[in-house]
Structure formats: structure tokens, C-alpha cells
Coordinates of C-alpha atoms and ligand atoms in Angstrom, one line a residue:
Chain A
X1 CA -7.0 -22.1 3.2
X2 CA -7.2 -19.6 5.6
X3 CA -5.3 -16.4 5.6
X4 CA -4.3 -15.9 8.8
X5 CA -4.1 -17.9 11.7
X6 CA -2.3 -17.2 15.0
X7 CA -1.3 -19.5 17.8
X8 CA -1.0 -17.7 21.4
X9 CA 0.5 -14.7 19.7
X10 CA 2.2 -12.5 22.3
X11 CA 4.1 -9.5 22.3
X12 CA 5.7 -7.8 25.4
X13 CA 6.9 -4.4 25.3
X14 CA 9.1 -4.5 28.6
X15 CA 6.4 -5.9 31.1
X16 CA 3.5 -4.8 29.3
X17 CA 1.4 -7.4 26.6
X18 CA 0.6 -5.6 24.0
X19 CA -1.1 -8.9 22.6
X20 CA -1.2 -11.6 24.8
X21 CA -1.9 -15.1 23.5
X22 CA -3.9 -14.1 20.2
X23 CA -5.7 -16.6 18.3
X24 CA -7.2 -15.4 15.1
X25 CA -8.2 -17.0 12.3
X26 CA -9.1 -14.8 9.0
X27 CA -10.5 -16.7 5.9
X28 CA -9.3 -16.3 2.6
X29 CA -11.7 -13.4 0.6
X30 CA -13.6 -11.8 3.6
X31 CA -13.4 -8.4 5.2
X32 CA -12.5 -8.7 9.0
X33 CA -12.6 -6.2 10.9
X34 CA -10.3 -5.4 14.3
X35 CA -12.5 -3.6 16.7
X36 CA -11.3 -2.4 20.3
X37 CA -10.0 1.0 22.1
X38 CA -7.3 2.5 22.1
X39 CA -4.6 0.7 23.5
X40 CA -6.5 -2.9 23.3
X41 CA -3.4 -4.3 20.7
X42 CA -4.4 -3.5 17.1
X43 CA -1.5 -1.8 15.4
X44 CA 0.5 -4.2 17.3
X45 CA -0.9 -7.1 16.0
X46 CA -0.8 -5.9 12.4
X47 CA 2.4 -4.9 13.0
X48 CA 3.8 -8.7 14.0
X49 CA 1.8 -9.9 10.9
X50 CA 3.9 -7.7 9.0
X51 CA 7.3 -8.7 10.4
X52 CA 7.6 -5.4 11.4
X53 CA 8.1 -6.8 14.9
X54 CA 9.0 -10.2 15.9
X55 CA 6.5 -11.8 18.3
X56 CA 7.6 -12.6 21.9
X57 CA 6.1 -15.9 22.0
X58 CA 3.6 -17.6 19.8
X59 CA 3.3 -18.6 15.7
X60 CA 1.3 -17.1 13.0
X61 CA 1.0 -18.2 9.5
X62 CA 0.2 -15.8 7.0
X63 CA -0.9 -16.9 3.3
X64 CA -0.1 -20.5 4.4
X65 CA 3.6 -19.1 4.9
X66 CA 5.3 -19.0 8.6
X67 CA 5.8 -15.5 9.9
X68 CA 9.1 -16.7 11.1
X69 CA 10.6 -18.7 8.7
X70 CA 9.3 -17.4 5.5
X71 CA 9.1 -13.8 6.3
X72 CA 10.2 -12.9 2.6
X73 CA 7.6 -14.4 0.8
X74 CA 4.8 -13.1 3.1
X75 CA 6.6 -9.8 2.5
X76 CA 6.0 -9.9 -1.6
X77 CA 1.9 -11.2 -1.0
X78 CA 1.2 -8.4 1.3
X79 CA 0.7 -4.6 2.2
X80 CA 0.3 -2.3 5.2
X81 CA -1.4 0.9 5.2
X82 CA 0.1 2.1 8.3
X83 CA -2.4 3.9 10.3
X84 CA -0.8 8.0 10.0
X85 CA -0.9 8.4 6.1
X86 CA 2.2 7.1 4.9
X87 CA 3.1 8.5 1.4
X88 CA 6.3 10.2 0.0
X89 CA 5.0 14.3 0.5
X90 CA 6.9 15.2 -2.4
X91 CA 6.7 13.1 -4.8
X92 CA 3.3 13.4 -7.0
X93 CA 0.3 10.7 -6.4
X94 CA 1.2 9.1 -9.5
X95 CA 4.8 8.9 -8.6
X96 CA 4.0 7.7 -5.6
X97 CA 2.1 4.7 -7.1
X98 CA 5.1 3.9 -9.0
X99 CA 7.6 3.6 -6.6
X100 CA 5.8 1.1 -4.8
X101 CA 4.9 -1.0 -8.1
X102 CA 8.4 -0.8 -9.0
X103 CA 9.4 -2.2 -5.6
X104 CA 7.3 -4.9 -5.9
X105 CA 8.3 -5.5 -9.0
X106 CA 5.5 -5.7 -10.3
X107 CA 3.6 -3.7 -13.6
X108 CA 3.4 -0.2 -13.9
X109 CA -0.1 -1.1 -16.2
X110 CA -2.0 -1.2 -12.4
X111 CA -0.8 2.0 -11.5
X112 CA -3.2 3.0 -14.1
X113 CA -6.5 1.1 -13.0
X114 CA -5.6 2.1 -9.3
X115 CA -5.9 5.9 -10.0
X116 CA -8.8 5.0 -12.1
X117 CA -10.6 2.6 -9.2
X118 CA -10.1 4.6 -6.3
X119 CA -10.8 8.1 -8.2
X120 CA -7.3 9.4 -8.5
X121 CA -6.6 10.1 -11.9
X122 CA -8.1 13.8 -11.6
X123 CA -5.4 14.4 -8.7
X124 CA -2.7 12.0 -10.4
X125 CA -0.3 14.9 -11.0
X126 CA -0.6 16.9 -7.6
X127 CA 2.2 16.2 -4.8
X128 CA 0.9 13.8 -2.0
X129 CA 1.5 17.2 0.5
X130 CA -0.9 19.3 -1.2
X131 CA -3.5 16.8 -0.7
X132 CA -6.1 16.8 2.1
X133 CA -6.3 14.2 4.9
X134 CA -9.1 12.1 3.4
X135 CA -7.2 12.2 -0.3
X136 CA -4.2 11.4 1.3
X137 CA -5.6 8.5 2.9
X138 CA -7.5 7.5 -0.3
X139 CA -3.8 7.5 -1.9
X140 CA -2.4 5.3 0.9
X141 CA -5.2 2.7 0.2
X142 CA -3.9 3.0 -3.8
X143 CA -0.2 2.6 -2.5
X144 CA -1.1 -0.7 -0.7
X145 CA -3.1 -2.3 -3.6
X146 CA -1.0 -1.2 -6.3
X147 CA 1.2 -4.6 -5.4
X148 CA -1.7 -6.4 -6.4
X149 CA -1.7 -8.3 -2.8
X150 CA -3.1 -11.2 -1.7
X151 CA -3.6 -9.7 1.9
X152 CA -4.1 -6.0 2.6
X153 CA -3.9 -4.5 6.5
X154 CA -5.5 -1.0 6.5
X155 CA -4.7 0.1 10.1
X156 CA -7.7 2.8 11.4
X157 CA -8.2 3.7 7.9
X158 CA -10.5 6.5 8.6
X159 CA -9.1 8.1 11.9
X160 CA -9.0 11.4 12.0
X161 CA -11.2 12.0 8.9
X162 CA -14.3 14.2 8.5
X163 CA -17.8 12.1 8.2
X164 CA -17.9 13.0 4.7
X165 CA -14.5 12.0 3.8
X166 CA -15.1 8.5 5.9
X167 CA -18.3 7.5 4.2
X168 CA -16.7 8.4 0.4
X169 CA -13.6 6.3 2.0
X170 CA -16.2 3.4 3.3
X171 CA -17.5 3.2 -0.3
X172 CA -13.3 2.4 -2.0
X173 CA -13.5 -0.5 0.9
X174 CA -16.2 -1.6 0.3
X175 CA -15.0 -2.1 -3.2
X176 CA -12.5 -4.0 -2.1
X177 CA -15.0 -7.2 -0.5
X178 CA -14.5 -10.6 -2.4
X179 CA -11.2 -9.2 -4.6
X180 CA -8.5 -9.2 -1.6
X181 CA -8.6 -10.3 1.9
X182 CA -8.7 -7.2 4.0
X183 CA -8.2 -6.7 8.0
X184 CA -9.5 -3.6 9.0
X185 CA -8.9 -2.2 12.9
X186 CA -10.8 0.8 14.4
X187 CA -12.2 1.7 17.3
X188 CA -15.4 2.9 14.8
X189 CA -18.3 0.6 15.6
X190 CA -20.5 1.5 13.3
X191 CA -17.0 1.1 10.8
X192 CA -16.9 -2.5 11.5
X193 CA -20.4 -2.7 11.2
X194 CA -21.0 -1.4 8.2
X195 CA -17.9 -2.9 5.9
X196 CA -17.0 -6.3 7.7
X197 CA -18.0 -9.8 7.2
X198 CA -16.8 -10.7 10.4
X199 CA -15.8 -8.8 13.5
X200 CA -13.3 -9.5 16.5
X201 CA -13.0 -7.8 19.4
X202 CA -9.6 -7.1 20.5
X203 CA -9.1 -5.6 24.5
X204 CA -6.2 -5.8 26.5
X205 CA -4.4 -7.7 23.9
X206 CA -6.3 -10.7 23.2
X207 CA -9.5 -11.8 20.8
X208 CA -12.5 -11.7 23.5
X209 CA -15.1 -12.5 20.8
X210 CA -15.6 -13.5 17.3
X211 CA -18.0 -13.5 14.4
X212 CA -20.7 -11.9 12.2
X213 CA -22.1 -8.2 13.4
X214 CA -25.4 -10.0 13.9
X215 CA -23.5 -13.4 15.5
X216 CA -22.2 -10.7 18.5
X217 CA -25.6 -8.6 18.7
X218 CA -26.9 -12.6 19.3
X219 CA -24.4 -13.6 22.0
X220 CA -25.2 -10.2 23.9
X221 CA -28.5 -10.6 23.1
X222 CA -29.5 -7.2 22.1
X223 CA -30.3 -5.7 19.0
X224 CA -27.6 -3.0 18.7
X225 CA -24.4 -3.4 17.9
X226 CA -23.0 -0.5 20.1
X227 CA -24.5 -2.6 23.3
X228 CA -22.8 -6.1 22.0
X229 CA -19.7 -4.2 21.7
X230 CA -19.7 -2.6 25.7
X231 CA -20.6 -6.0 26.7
X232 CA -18.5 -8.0 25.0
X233 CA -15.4 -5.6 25.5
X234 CA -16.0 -5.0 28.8
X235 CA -14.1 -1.9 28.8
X236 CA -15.0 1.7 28.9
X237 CA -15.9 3.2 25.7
X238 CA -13.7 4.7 23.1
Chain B
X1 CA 19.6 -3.0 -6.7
X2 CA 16.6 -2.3 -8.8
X3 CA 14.6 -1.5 -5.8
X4 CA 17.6 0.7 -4.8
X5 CA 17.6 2.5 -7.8
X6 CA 14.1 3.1 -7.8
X7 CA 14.2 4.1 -4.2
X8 CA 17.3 6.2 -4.9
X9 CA 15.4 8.5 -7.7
X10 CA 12.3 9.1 -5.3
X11 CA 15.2 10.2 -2.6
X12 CA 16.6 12.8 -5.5
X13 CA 12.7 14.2 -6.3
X14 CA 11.9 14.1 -2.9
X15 CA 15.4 16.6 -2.3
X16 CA 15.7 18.5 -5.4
X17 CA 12.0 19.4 -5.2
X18 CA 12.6 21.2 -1.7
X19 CA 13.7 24.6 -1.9
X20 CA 15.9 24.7 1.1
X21 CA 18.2 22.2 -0.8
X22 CA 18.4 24.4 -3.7
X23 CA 18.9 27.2 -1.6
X24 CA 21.5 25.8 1.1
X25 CA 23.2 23.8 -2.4
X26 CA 23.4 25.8 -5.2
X27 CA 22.7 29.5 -4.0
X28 CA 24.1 29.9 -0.7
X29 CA 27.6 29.5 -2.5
X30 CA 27.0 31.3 -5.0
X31 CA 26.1 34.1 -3.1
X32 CA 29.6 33.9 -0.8
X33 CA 31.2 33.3 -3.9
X34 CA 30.1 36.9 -5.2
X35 CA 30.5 38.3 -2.1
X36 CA 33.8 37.6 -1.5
X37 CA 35.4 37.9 -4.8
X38 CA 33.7 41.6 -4.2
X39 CA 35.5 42.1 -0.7
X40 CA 38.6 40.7 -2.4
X41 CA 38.3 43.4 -5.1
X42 CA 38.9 45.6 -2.2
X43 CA 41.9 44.2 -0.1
X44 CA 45.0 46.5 -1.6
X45 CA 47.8 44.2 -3.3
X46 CA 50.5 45.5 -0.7
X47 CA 48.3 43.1 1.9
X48 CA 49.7 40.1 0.1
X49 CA 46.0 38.6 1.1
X50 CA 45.7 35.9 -1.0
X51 CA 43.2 33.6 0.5
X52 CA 39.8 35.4 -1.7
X53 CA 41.4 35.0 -5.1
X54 CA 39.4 32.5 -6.8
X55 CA 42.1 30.1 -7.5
X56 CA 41.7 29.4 -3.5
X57 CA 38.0 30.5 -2.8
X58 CA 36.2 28.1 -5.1
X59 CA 37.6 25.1 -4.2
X60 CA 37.0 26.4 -0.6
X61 CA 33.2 27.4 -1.1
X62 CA 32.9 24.2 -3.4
X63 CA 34.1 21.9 -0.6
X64 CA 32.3 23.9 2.0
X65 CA 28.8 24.1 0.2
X66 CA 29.0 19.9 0.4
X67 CA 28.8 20.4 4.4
X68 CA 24.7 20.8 3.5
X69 CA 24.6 17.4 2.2
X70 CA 24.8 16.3 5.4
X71 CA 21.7 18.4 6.5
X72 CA 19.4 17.4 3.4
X73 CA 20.3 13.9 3.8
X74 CA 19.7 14.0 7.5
X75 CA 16.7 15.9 7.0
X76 CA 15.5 13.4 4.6
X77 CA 15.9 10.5 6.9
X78 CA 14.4 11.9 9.8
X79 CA 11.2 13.0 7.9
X80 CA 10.9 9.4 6.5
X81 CA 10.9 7.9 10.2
X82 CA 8.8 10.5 11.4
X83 CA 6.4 9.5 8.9
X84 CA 4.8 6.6 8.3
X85 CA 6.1 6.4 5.2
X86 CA 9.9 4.6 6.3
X87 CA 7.6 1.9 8.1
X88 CA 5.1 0.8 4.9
X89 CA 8.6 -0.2 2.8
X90 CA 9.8 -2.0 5.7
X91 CA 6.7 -4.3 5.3
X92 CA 7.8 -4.4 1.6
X93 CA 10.2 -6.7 0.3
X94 CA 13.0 -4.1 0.5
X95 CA 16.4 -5.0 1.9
X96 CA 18.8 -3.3 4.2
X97 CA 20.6 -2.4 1.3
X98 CA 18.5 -1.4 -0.4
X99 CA 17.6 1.5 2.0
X100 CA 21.1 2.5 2.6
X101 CA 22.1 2.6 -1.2
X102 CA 18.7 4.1 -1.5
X103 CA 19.7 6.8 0.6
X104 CA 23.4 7.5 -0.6
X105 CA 22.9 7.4 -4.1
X106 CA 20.9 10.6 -4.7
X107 CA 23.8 12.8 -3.3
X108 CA 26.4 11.7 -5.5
X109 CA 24.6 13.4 -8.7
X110 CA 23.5 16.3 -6.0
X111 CA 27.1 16.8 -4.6
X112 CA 28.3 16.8 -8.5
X113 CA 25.6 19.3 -9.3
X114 CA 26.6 21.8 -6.0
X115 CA 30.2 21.4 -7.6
X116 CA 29.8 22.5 -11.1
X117 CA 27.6 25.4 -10.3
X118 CA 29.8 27.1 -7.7
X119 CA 32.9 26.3 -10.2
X120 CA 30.5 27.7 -13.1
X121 CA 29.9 30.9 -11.5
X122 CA 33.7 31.3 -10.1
X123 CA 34.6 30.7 -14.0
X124 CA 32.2 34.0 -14.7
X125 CA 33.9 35.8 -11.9
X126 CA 36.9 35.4 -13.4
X127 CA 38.8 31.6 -12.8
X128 CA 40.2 30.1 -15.7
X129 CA 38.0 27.6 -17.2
X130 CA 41.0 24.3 -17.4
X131 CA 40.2 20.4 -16.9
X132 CA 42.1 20.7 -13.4
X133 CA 38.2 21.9 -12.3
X134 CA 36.8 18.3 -13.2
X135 CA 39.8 16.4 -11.4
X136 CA 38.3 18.8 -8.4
X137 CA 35.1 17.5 -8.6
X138 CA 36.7 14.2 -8.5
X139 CA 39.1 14.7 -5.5
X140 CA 36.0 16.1 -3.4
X141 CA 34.3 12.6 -3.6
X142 CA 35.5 11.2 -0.5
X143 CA 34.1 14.5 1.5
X144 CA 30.7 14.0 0.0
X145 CA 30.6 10.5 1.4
X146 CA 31.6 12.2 4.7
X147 CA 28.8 14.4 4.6
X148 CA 26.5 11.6 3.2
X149 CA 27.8 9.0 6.3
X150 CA 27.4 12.1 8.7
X151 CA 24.1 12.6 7.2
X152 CA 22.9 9.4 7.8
X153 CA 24.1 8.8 11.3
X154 CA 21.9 11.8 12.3
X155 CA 18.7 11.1 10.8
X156 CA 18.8 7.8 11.6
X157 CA 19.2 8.8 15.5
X158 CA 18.2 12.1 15.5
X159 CA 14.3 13.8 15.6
X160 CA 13.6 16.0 12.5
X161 CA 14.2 19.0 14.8
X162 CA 17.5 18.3 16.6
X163 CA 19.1 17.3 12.6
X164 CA 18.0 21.3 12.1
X165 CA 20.7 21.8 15.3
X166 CA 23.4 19.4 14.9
X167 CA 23.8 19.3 10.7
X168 CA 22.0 23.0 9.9
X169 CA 23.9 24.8 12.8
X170 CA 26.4 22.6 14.3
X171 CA 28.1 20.7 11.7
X172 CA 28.2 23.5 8.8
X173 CA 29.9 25.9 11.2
X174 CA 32.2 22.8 12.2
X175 CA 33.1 22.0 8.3
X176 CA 33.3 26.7 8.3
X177 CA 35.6 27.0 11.2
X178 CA 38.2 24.4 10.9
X179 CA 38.1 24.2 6.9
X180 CA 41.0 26.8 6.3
X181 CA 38.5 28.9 4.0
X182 CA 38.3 31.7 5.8
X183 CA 41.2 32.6 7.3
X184 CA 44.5 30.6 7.2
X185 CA 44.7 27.6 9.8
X186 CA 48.7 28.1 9.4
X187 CA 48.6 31.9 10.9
X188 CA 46.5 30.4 13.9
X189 CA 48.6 27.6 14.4
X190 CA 48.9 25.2 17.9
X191 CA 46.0 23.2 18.9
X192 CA 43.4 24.6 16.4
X193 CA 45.5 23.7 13.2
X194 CA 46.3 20.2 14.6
X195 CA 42.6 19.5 15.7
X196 CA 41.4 21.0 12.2
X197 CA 44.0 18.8 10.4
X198 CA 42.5 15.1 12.1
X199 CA 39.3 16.3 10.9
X200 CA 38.2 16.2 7.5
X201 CA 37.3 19.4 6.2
X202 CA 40.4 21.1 6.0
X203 CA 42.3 18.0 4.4
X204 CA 39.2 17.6 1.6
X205 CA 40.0 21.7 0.9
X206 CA 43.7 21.6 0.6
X207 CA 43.5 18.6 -1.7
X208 CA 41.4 20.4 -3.6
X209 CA 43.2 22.9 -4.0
X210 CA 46.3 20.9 -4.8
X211 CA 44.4 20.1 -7.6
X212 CA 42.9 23.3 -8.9
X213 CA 46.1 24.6 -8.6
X214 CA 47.8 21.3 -10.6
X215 CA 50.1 20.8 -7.7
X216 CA 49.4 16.9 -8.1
X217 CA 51.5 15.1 -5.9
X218 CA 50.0 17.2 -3.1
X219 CA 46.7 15.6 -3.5
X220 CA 47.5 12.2 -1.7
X221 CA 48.6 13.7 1.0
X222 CA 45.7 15.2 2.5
X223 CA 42.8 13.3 0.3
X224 CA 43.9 10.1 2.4
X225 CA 42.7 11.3 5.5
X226 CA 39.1 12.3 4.0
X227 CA 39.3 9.1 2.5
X228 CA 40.4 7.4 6.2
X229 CA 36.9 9.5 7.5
X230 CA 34.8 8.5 4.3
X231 CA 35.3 4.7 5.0
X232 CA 35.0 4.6 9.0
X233 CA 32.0 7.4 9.1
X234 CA 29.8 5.0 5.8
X235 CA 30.8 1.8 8.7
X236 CA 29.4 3.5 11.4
X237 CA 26.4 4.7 9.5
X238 CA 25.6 1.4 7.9
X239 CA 26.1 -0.2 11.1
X240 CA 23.9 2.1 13.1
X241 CA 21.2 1.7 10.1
X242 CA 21.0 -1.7 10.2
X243 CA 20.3 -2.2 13.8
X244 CA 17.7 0.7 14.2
X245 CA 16.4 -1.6 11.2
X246 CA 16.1 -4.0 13.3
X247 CA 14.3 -2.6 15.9
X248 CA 11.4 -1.6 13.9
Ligands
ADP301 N1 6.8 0.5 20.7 C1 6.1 0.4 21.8 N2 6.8 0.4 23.0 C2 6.1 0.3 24.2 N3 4.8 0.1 24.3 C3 4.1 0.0 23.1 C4 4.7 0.2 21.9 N4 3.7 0.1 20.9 C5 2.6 -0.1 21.6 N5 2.8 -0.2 22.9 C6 1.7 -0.4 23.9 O1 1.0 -1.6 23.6 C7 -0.4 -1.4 23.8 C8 -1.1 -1.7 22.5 O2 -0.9 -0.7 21.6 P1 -1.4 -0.6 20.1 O3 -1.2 -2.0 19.5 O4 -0.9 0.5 19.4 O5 -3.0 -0.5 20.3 P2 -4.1 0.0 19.3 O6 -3.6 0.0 17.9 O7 -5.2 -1.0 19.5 O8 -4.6 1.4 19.8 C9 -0.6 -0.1 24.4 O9 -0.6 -0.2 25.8 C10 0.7 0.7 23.9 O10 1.0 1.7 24.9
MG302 MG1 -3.5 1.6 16.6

């Protein structure tokens, strides 16, 4: 089965397509990986797979469910992290953790292994607010897997975040290959390089090519990724 | 409900943990409590100035602290949607509901809490300690879910900075003005008193002190107006909610 797959998704916002006739397909397991500029459709496009919008036109299923008729049960297999850090600033990162386990109902016991996993546990009592950007982030991540979900969306995971922070951040997603499905966006090439299975390239709201880092390089025919990408975008560079 | 609940006790953390809420709640009125019972040490008994004796002053300053309920839970709302944070539980299987209960819940203990400390430290300066303080508390439940509704309405439309404006500045000088604490709306008279007297403030401090002062078939009177404002203000608020909701 495949974990996502989208007919002609579109979304307007007033005149403008923010994605325009999307087809993706993400298999069950891999890490995929999002990659365009700014502006090319990503956040949109995780936010329809989210039901946090509904789609102007188009169908998706997500987990085998349809996004628009069995939005509830997609709801319970899945989880965002939202691309600015979303976490409760007053709350500590443990209590943080909890909130969303106990909102998914779920057991408190994985609160546990997700501070432990992702390196936590030493920060487990400080407010999310005291945090810095890359810890905060790092606690966003835990937040989203502490559902156990089938499906995770982290949305620019790294923006923002010095090289240090993104390469100790690169190693927790890297973790995450073969135990959850993950779609990654950025606008980082050597990001998708580096953590994906597979690659798409998103600009002006549609998938313009698909595949393995080396399957673009191929189709560009050049040896570095950065090159693929400018030609297969065919847009200015981020 | 659960999800409510659990949503509900991070909404309490997240406002109890903020200094400004224990400021604005529970020492703010304090402080005017003191202050005034002080000036109203000074007023000469010939004046026949009644309006600073305690018997009238804490229900005022109790009723009047609730007016910052409005702020924190506007405050609190606004933050979430300027955050992140309000849009990763809308991916989560949480209800419409769920947020708004979420939401109101935590100032019911909060509004109870504002109440018994400005009571507890108008019983040190001097009010008689007598259970017509807890049917106070009670009678100023259906301003609290004023403040809550107004509260809501504003941080679900309002930016983080204009709530400062309308609920810090605004509103609390609203609730000040036409509440009847500081100086009596029945000396003033005409258009003021009748305006202050559709709204709810004044009504939620008079009942009050109906019932601080055991005068209890005076309660009604005014409580049903607060209670008129509770219900159509937690409409409006759960209508507006639910359709910004939507438009996520
Ligand atoms: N809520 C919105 N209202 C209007 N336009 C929007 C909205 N969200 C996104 N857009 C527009 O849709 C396009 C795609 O945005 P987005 O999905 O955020 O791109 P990305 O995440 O790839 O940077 C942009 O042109 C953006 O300006
Ligand atoms: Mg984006």
C-alpha cells in the first residue's frame, strides 16, 4: 500500500494555485523528501494532507483512507510538525509530550522512550521557552512521534537552525528511516540529499520530477545534485 | 471530554505559570483593596461615605479583578494562533469542543481562586468572615463567563498585540467605569447609570453585594442580566470559534 497518493490535487488561494494538479505517490516506510523554493507549494500541500485545508479540486488518499470522507481516521494515524516550532512555551518538555499522548490517547510509557530516543531526558524538566531554536525543534519532532504515527510530516524541519544544530537534527531523522513513513519539505538540497530515499521536486505548485537523488542527477545528466535540481526546477535558486 | 480536560489543565499551567496573571489576578486587588480601606480610614464619619467600607469594596474589587480574565484568556488564545502550536492540534483528532471547553475550563478554578484571595485579605482588613462570602463567589459565576466569552471573542479575532488594547486597557477600564465601585452610578445618574445598567458589570457588583450583604431577594434582580450577557456573549464566542475553525 502506498501512503499517499494524490489525484490532480489543487488548491487556489483566490486566483493563485498554490498546488495545482499534484500527483504524488509516497510508499509505505520510505523517507521522501519535498524539495522546491520558497513559494513552490510545500506547506500547502502538507497542509491539505492534514485536513488542515480542504483541497479545491482533486483527491488524495492518505493511509489507504480518503482525505475527504475519512478525515478522522487519517487524523488519529498521523502528525504535523508545523514548520515555526510549535510547542506549548510554558509548559515543561515533558509536559509537553504528555499532552499530546493524552490527546491521542495513547500511552504515557512512549513519552519515556521519546525523551530517551531523541536525547531529551537531560532537558525533560526545562520549559519549552527556555529552550534554544534547534532544542525546540528537536522537541517538536518528539511531539509528532509521541502518537506513535503511521505517517509523520516534518515541514522545513531545519529552517532557521545553525549548521551544527541541523547536522545533530539530520542524525534524529535519520533515525527515523524504515520505522515511520516520513515527508520531509525544504528548500535544503543537500537536506534532501542526504536523508531521503526519494526526492520530488515541487515548483509552482506541481511535482516536476520524481525519484532517487541519483535517478534526478541521471535524468539531468550531471553528477551533482545542486545542478539536477536548477535544471529540473527550472527556477531561480533559493 | 478527556481530550478537553487534558487540554483544559495545560491551558491552567500555561496561565498560572505567567506572572502577569498572578499579578493582574491575585495582587492587583489586593493591592486596591489595601489601598482603599487605608483612604477610607481617612474619610471623617460626618461624610456619610460609605462606598470604601469593606462590606461594599470587596465584592466590588472581587467582581472587578474578574475583568482580567478576559485579558489572560484572550492573551492565551492569541498566543496559541500566533504560534504554531493552535495549528499542530488541529491536525490532531481534537474536536471543536474540545478547544472551546479546553479554553473555558481553566478560568473557572482561576476566577474562584481571584475570589477567595481578595475576600481572604478583605477578611484581614477587617470583613466579617460569614458563609454569605461563598454564596458571593457563587453569584459572580455568570460574570466570569462574561469575561471568559469576552475573552475568547478577542483572541480568537484579535493579534496578540491589539488583545493588550482592547482587554488590558479597554475593557478593564469599561468593567472600572461603569461598575459602580468607585463612585456611585446613582449620584451620576441619566444616561451613564442607564447605559452602565444594560451592561454587565454593574449588575454582577450589585448582586453581589446583595449577597454579601444577605439582602437575598435582591440577587435575581440584577444577576439575570449578567446571566442574559453570560449566555449570548458564550453564543457568539462559540460561534465565532467555530468558523475561524474552519478556516484553518
Ligand atoms: N493562506 C494563504 N493565503 C493566500 N496565499 C497563500 C496562503 N498560503 C500560501 N499561499 C501562497 O501559496 C503559495 C505556496 O505557499 P507555500 O505552500 O507556503 O509554499 P512553500 O511552503 O513551498 O514555501 C505561495 O505563493 C503563497 O504565497
Ligand atoms: Mg513552507
Amino acid at each position: 500500500m502506498n501512503a499517499i497518493e494524490t489525484n490532480n490535487l489543487t488548491k487556489y488561494f483566490g486566483a493563485v494555485a498554490a498546488v495545482d494538479r499534484l500527483n504524488l505517490t509516497v510508499r509505505e516506510g520510505e523517507l521522501f523528501a519535498l524539495l522546491g523554493v520558497n513559494g513552490a507549494g510545500k506547506t500547502t500541500t502538507i497542509k491539505l494532507l492534514s485536513g488542515l485545508l480542504r483541497p479545491t479540486d482533486g483527491t488524495a488518499r492518505v493511509l489507504g483512507y480518503d482525505l475527504k470522507s475519512e478525515l478522522p481516521e487519517i487524523k488519529q494515524r498521523i502528525a504535523v510538525s508545523p514548520q515555526e516550532t510549535a510547542v506549548a512555551p510554558n509548559l515543561t518538555v515533558r509536559e509537553n509530550m504528555e499532552l499530546i499522548a493524552d490527546i491521542y490517547g495513547g500511552d504515557r510509557g512512549r513519552v519515556l522512550t521519546m525523551l530517551e530516543e531523541l536525547g531529551l531526558k537531560k532537558v525533560e524538566i526545562c520549559r519549552a521557552k527556555t529552550l534554544s531554536g534547534g532544542w525546540q525543534r528537536r522537541l517538536s519532532i518528539a511531539m509528532a512521534l509521541v502518537s506513535d504515527p503511521k505517517l509523520l510530516f516534518l515541514d522545513e524541519p531545519t529552517l532557521g537552525l545553525d549548521v551544527l544544530a541541523r547536522r545533530e537534527l539530520w542524525k534524529v531523522i535519520a533515525g527515523l528511516k524504515g520505522k515511520v513513513t516520513v515527508i520531509l519539505t525544504t528548500h535544503y538540497l543537500e537536506e534532501a540529499e542526504a536523508l531521503a530515499n526519494r526526492v520530488g521536486v515541487m515548483g509552482g505548485g506541481s511535482l516536476k520530477i520524481c525519484g532517487t537523488p541519483q535517478e534526478l542527477m541521471e535524468a539531468a545528466g550531471t553528477d551533482r545534485f545542486e545542478d539536477a535540481f536548477i535544471r529540473l526546477a527550472g527556477g531561480e535558486m533559493p | 471530554m478527556k481530550r478537553a480536560l487534558c487540554f483544559a489543565k495545560r491551558n491552567l499551567k500555561e496561565m498560572v505559570r505567567d506572572p502577569l496573571s498572578l499579578f493582574f489576578g491575585i495582587a492587583f486587588p489586593i493591592l486596591l483593596l489595601v489601598l482603599l480601606s487605608i483612604i477610607n480610614g481617612s474619610i471623617p464619619e460626618e461624610a456619610h461615605m460609605d462606598l470604601f467600607e469593606m462590606q461594599k469594596l470587596a465584592p466590588g474589587i472581587g467582581v472587578f479583578s474578574l475583568s482580567f480574565i478576559a485579558l489572560f484568556a484572550a492573551l492565551l488564545i492569541s498566543k496559541d494562533r500566533g504560534s504554531s502550536f493552535l495549528l499542530r492540534l488541529y491536525t490532531s483528532p481534537m474536536t471543536g469542543s474540545n478547544f472551546i471547553l479546553g479554553y473555558l475550563l481553566p478560568f473557572l478554578p482561576m476566577a474562584a481562586a481571584q475570589m477567595i484571595v481578595c475576600f481572604g485579605a478583605a477578611v484581614i482588613l477587617g470583613l466579617p468572615l460569614s458563609g454569605n462570602l461563598l454564596l458571593c463567589i457563587a453569584v459572580s459565576l455568570p460574570i466570569t463567563v462574561v469575561n471568559i466569552a469576552i475573552g475568547l471573542i478577542c483572541g480568537t479575532c484579535l493579534s496578540e498585540k491589539a488583545v493588550g488594547g482592547v482587554c488590558g486597557a479597554l475593557l478593564t477600564n469599561l468593567s472600572a467605569w461603569l461598575s459602580g465601585i468607585w463612585f456611585s452610578l446613582d449620584l451620576i445618574g441619566g444616561a451613564f447609570r442607564t447605559v452602565a445598567y444594560v451592561l454587565p458589570f454593574a449588575n454582577a457588583v450589585d448582586a453581589c453585594r446583595a449577597a454579601m450583604d444577605g439582602r437575598y431577594a435582591d440577587i435575581l434582580g440584577t444577576l439575570w442580566i449578567v446571566c442574559a450577557w453570560a449566555v449570548g456573549l458564550l453564543t457568539v464566542a462559540i460561534v465565532i470559534y467555530t468558523q475561524k475553525m474552519k478556516q484553518k
